[in-house]
Coordinates of C-alpha atoms in Angstrom, one line a residue:
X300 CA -87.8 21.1 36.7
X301 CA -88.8 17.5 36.2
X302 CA -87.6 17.6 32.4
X303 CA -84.4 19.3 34.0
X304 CA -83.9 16.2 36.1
X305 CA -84.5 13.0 33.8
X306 CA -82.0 14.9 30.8
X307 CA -79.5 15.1 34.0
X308 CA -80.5 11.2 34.8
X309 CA -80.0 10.1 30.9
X310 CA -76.7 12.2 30.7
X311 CA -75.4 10.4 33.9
X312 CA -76.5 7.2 32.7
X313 CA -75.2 7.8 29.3
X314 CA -71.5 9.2 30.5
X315 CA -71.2 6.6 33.5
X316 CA -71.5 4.0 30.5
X317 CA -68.8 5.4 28.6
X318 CA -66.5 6.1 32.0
X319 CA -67.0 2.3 32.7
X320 CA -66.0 1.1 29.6
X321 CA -63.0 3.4 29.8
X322 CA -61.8 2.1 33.0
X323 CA -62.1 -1.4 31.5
X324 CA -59.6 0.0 28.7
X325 CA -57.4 1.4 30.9
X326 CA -57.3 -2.0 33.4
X327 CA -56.4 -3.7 30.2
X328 CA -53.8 -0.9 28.9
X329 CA -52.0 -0.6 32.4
X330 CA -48.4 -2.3 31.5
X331 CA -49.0 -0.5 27.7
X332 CA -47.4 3.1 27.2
X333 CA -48.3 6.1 28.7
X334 CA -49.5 7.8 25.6
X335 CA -52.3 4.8 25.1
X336 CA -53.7 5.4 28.5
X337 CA -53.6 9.4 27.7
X338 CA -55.6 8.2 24.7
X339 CA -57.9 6.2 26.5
X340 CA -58.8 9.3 28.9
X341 CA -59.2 11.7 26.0
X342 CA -61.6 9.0 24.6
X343 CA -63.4 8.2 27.6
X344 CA -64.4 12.3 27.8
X345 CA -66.0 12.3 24.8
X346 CA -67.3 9.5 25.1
X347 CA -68.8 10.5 28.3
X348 CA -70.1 13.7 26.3
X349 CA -71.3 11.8 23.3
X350 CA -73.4 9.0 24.7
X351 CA -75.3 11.5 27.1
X352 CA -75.9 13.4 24.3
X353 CA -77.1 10.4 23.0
X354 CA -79.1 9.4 25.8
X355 CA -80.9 12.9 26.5
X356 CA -81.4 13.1 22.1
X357 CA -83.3 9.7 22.8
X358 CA -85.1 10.7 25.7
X359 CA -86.2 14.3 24.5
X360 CA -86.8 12.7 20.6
X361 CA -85.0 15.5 19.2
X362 CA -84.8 15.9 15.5
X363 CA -82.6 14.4 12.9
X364 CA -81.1 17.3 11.8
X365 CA -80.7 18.6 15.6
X366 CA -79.0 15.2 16.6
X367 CA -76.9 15.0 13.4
X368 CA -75.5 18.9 14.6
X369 CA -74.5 17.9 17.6
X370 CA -72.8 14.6 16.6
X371 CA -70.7 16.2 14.6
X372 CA -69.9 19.1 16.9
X373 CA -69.2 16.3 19.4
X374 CA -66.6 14.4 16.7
X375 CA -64.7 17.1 15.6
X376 CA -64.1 17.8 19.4
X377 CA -63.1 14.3 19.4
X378 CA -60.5 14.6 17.2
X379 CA -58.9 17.8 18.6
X380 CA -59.1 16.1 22.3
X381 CA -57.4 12.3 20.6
X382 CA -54.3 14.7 18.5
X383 CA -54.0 16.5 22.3
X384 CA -53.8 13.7 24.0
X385 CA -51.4 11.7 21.3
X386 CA -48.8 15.0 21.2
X387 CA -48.6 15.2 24.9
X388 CA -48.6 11.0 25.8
X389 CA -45.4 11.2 22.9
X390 CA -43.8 13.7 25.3
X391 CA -43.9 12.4 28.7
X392 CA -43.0 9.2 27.0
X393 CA -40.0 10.6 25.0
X394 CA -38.9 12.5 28.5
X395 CA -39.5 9.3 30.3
X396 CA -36.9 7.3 28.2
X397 CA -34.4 10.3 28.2
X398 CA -34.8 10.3 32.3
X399 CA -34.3 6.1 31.9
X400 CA -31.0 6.1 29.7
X401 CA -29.8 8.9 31.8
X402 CA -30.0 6.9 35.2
X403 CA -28.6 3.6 33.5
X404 CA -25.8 5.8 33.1
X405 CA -25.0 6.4 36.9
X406 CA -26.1 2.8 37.4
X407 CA -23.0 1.6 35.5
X408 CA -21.1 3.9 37.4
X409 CA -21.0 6.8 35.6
X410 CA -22.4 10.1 36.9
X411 CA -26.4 11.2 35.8
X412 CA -26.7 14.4 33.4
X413 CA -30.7 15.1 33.3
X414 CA -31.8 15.3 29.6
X415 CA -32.1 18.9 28.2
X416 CA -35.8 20.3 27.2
X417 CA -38.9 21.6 29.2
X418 CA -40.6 18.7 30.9
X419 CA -43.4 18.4 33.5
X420 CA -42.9 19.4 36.9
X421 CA -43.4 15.5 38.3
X422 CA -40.4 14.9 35.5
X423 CA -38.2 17.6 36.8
X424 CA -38.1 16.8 40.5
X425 CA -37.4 13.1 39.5
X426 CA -34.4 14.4 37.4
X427 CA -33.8 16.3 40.5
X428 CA -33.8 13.4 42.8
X429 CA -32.0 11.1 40.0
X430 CA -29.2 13.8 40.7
X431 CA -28.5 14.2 44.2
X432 CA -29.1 10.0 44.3
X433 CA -25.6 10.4 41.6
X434 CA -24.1 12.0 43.6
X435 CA -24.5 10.3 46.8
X436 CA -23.3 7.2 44.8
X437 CA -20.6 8.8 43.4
X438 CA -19.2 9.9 47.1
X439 CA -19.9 6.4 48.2
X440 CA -17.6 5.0 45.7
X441 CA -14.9 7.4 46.5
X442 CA -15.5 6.5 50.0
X443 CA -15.4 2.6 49.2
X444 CA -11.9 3.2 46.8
X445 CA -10.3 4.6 50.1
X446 CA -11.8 2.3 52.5
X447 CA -10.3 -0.6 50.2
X448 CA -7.0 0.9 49.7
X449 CA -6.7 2.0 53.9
X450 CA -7.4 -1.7 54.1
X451 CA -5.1 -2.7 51.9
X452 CA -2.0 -0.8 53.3
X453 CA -3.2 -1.7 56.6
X454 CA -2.8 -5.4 55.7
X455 CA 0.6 -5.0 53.8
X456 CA 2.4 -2.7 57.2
X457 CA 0.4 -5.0 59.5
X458 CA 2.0 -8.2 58.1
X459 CA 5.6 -6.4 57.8
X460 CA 5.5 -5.4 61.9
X461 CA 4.2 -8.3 62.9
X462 CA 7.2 -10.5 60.9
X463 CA 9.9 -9.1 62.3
X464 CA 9.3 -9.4 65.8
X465 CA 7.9 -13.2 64.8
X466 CA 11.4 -14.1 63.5
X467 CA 13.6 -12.3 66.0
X468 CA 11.1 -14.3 68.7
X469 CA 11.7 -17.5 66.4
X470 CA 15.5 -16.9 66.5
X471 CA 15.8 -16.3 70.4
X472 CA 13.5 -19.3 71.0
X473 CA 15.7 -21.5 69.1
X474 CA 19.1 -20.5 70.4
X475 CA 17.4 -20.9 73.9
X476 CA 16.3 -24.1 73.1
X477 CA 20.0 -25.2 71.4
X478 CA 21.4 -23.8 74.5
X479 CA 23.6 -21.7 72.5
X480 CA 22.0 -17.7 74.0
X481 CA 25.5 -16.6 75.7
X482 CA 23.1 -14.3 78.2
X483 CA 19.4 -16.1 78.6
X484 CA 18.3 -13.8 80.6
X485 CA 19.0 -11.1 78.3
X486 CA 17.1 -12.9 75.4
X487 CA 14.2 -13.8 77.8
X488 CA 13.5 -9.8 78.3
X489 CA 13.7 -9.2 74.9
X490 CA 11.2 -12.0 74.3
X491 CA 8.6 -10.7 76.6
X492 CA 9.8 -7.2 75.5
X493 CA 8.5 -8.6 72.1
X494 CA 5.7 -10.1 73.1
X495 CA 4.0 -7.1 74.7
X496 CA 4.9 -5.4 71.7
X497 CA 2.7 -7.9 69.9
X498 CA -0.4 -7.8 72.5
X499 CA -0.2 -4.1 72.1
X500 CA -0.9 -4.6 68.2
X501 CA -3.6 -6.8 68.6
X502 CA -5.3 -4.7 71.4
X503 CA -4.9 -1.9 68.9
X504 CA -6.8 -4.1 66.2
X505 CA -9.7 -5.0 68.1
X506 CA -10.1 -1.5 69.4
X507 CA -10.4 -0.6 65.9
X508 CA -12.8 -3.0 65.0
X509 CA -15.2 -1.7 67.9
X510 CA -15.4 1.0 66.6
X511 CA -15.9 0.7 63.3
X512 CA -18.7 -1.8 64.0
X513 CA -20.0 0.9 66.3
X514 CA -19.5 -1.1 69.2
X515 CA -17.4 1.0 71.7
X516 CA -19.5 1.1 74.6
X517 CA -18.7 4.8 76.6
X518 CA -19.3 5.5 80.1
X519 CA -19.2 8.8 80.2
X520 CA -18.9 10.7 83.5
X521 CA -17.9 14.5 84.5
X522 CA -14.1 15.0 85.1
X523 CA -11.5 17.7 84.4
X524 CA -9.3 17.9 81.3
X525 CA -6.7 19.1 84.1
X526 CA -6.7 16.1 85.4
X527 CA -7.3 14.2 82.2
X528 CA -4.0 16.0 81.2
X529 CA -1.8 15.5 84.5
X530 CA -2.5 11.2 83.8
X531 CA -1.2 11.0 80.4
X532 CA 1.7 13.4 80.9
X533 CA 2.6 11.0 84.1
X534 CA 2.1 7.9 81.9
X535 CA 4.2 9.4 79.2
X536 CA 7.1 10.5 81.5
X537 CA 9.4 7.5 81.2
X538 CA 9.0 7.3 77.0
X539 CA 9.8 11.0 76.6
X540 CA 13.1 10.6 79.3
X541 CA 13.9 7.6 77.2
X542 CA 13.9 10.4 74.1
X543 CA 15.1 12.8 75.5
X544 CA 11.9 15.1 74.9
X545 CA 11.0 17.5 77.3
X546 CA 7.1 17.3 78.0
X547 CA 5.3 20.4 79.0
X548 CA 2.0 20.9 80.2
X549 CA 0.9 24.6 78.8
X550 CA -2.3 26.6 79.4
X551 CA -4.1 23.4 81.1
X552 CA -7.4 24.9 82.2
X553 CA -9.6 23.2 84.8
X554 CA -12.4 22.9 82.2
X555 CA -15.2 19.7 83.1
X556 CA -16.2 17.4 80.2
X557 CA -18.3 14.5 80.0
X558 CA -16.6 11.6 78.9
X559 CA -15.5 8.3 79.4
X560 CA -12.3 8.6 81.3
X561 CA -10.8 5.3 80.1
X562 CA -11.1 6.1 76.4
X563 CA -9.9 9.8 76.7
X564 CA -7.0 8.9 78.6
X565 CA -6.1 6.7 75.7
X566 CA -6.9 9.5 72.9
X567 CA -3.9 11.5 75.1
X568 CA -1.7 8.8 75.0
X569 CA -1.9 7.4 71.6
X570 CA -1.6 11.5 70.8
X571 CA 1.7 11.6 72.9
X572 CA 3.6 8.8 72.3
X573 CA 3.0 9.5 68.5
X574 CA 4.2 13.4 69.7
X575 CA 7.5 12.0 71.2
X576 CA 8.1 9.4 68.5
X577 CA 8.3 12.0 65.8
X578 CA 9.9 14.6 68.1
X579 CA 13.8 14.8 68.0
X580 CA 15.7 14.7 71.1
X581 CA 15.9 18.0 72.9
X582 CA 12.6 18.5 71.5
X583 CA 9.7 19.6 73.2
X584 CA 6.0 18.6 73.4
X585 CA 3.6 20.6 74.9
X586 CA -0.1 20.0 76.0
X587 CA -2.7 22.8 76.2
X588 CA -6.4 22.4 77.0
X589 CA -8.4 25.8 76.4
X590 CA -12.2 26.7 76.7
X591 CA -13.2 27.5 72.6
X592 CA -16.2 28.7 71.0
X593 CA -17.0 25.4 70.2
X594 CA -16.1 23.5 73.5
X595 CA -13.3 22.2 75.2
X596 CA -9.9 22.0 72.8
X597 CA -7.3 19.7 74.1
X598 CA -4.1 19.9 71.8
X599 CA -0.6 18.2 71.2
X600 CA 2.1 20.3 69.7
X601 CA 5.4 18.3 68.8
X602 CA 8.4 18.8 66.6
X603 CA 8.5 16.7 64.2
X604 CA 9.1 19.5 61.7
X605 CA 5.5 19.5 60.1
X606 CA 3.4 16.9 57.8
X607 CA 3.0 17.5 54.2
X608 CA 0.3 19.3 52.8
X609 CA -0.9 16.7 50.7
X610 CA -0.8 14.1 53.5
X611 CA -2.6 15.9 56.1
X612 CA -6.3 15.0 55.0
X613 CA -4.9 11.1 55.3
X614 CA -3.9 12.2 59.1
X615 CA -6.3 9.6 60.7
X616 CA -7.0 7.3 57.8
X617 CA -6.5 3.6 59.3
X618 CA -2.8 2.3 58.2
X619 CA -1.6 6.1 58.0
X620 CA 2.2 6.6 59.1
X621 CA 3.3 8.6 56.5
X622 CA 7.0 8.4 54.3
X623 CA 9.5 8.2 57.3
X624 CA 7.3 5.8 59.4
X625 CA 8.5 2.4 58.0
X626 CA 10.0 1.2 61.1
X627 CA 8.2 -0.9 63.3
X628 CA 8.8 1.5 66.5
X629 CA 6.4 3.6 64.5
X630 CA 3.7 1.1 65.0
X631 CA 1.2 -0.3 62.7
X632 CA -0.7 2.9 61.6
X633 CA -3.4 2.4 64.5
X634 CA -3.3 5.0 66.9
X635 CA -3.8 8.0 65.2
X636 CA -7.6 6.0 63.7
X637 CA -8.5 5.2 67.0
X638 CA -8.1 8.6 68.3
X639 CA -10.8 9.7 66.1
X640 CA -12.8 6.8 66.6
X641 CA -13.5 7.4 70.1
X642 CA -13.3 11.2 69.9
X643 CA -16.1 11.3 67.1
X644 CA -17.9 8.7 69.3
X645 CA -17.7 11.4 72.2
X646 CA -19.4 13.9 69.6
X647 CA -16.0 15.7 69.0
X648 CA -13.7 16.6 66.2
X649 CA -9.8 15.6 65.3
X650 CA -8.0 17.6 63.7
X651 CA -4.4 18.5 63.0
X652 CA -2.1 21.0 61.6
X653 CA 1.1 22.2 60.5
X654 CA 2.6 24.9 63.0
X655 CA 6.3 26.4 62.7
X656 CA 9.0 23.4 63.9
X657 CA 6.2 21.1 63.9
X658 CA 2.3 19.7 63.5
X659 CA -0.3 20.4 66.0
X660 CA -3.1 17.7 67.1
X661 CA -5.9 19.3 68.4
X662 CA -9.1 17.2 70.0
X663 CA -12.3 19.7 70.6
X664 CA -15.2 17.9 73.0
X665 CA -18.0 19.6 74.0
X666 CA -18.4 21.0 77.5
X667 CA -19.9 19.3 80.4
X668 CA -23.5 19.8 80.2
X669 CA -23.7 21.5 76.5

């Protein structure tokens, strides 16, 4: 038992030798390439193997012959382990550069295509994850494009509404201040006519801006979409007589939601006036709000005759009026954005769609306590 336990001692004494030395290789070979590290392990094993062989040969004063047998057994075993260890530090290393020009390529704004070929399983779910990365990149740079070109459009119809009401108040200034208006009053309604048109842009901006900085503060309480629904058709009233649309309120359940009554009422009326803009006279819009599946739905149907297919994803975009809406009594592209704003702030969905005569703007909230 004792002889047992000082060839175990001479062996552990021999193989931690070689293990330190190994690690001191490997401390030095640590910004080197994978396959000399692989090396180095391979090494460091039969190393380990050799110098307690060594050590217990010494120890146990074997014979010469014995002690040249195992040497050798020990070196050929060597070998094999160092040609192992070369063949598989080559692969991962090979892999490792395919995986490195592959994701340069998505870096530069391409998409990443994981190299072909059997590769270790750490490989593969870093292909895997180079992937889905790709992709998330690539649907934040479609995301960006449109961003850039909303915000584009949005600055090129912003700056044509707000000129022409700029110059018609420059004009009616001036022949107020030559003293050459034939009806002052009349010019000084138009002015403030004007002007209100003008706050009701820039309110419209800076609502927009809260919430795309996530700033729109809600204080939600419980009310009823019936009531909700009885405000904004009262508010709407005088625009729609002025159009000669008929507004109808249809299927208005007393459903409770919890919302901010301030910001709904202003997703109802940015959804009507739009409704009575587009609607032709003798035209009807009509208002529903119906318990769902899903929640509450609160809808607008007008008659504007539909929206193209192609268009109707670009809806809600920010700047969005469409082919017909060049004219500044279609506003600056604001309201239909900031209906979605504060429904998806509310946890909801907008949505629209084409129905026969017309397009159909449906809001869905959840239910009060849901």
């Amino acid at each position: 038992m004792n002889d047992i336990l000082v060839m175990a001692l001479f062996a552990f004494l021999g193989a931690a030798a070689a293990g330190l030395l190994g690690a001191g290789a490997l401390r030095l070979l640590r910004r080197r390439s994978l396959t000399a590290s692989v090396a180095v392990v391979a090494a460091v094993a039969v190393g380990a193997m050799l110098a307690g062989t060594l050590a217990v040969a010494w120890a146990m004063f074997l014979s010469p012959h014995d002690l040249s047998v195992v040497t050798t057994v020990v070196a050929m075993a060597a070998v094999v382990s160092l040609a192992t260890a070369l063949l598989l530090g080559r692969s991962v290393v090979a892999r490792s550069r395919a995986l490195t020009l592959a994701a340069r390529s998505f870096g530069d704004g391409g998409d990443f295509a994981a190299p072909e070929g059997p590769s270790t399983a750490e490989l593969s779910a870093l292909s895997r994850e180079l992937a889905a990365t790709s992709r998330k990149l690539a649907e934040s740079r479609d995301r960006e494009r449109a961003l850039e070109t909303s915000r584009r459009e949005l600055v090129a119809w912003i700056s044509h509404d707000l000129r022409t009401p700029l110059a018609g108040l420059r004009a009616m200034s001036e022949a107020l201040e030559d003293g050459v208006a034939a009806d002052p009053n009349r010019y000084l309604r138009q002015i403030r006519t004007e002007v209100e048109r003008l706050n009701g842009m820039v309110g419209d901006l800076f609502e927009l801006s809260r919430i795309h900085a996530g700033a729109l503060a809600l204080s939600p309480s419980r009310v009823s979409v019936y009531d909700l629904v009885g405000d904004a058709l009262a508010g709407a009233d005088p625009l729609a007589r002025e159009h000669g649309v008929r507004l109808i309120g249809d299927r208005v359940e007393q459903v409770p939601v919890e919302v901010d009554g301030k910001e709904m009422s202003r997703v109802l009326g940015n959804l009507l006036v739009n409704a009575i803009r587009r609607t032709p006279a003798d035209g009807t819009v009509a208002v529903a709000a119906e318990r769902s599946a899903v929640g509450v739905v609160l809808s607008v149907t007008d008659g504007c005759g539909g929206i193209p297919e192609e268009d109707l994803p670009r809806v809600f975009d920010t700047g969005w009026r469409g082919t017909h809406a060049r004219t500044p009594p279609a506003g600056a592209g604001l309201g239909l954005a900031i209906v979605r704003g504060i429904v998806e702030a509310h946890r909801g969905i907008a949505a629209v769609r084409n129905v026969p005569g017309g397009c159909r703007f449906e809001v869905t909230l959840p239910m009060a306590g849901v």
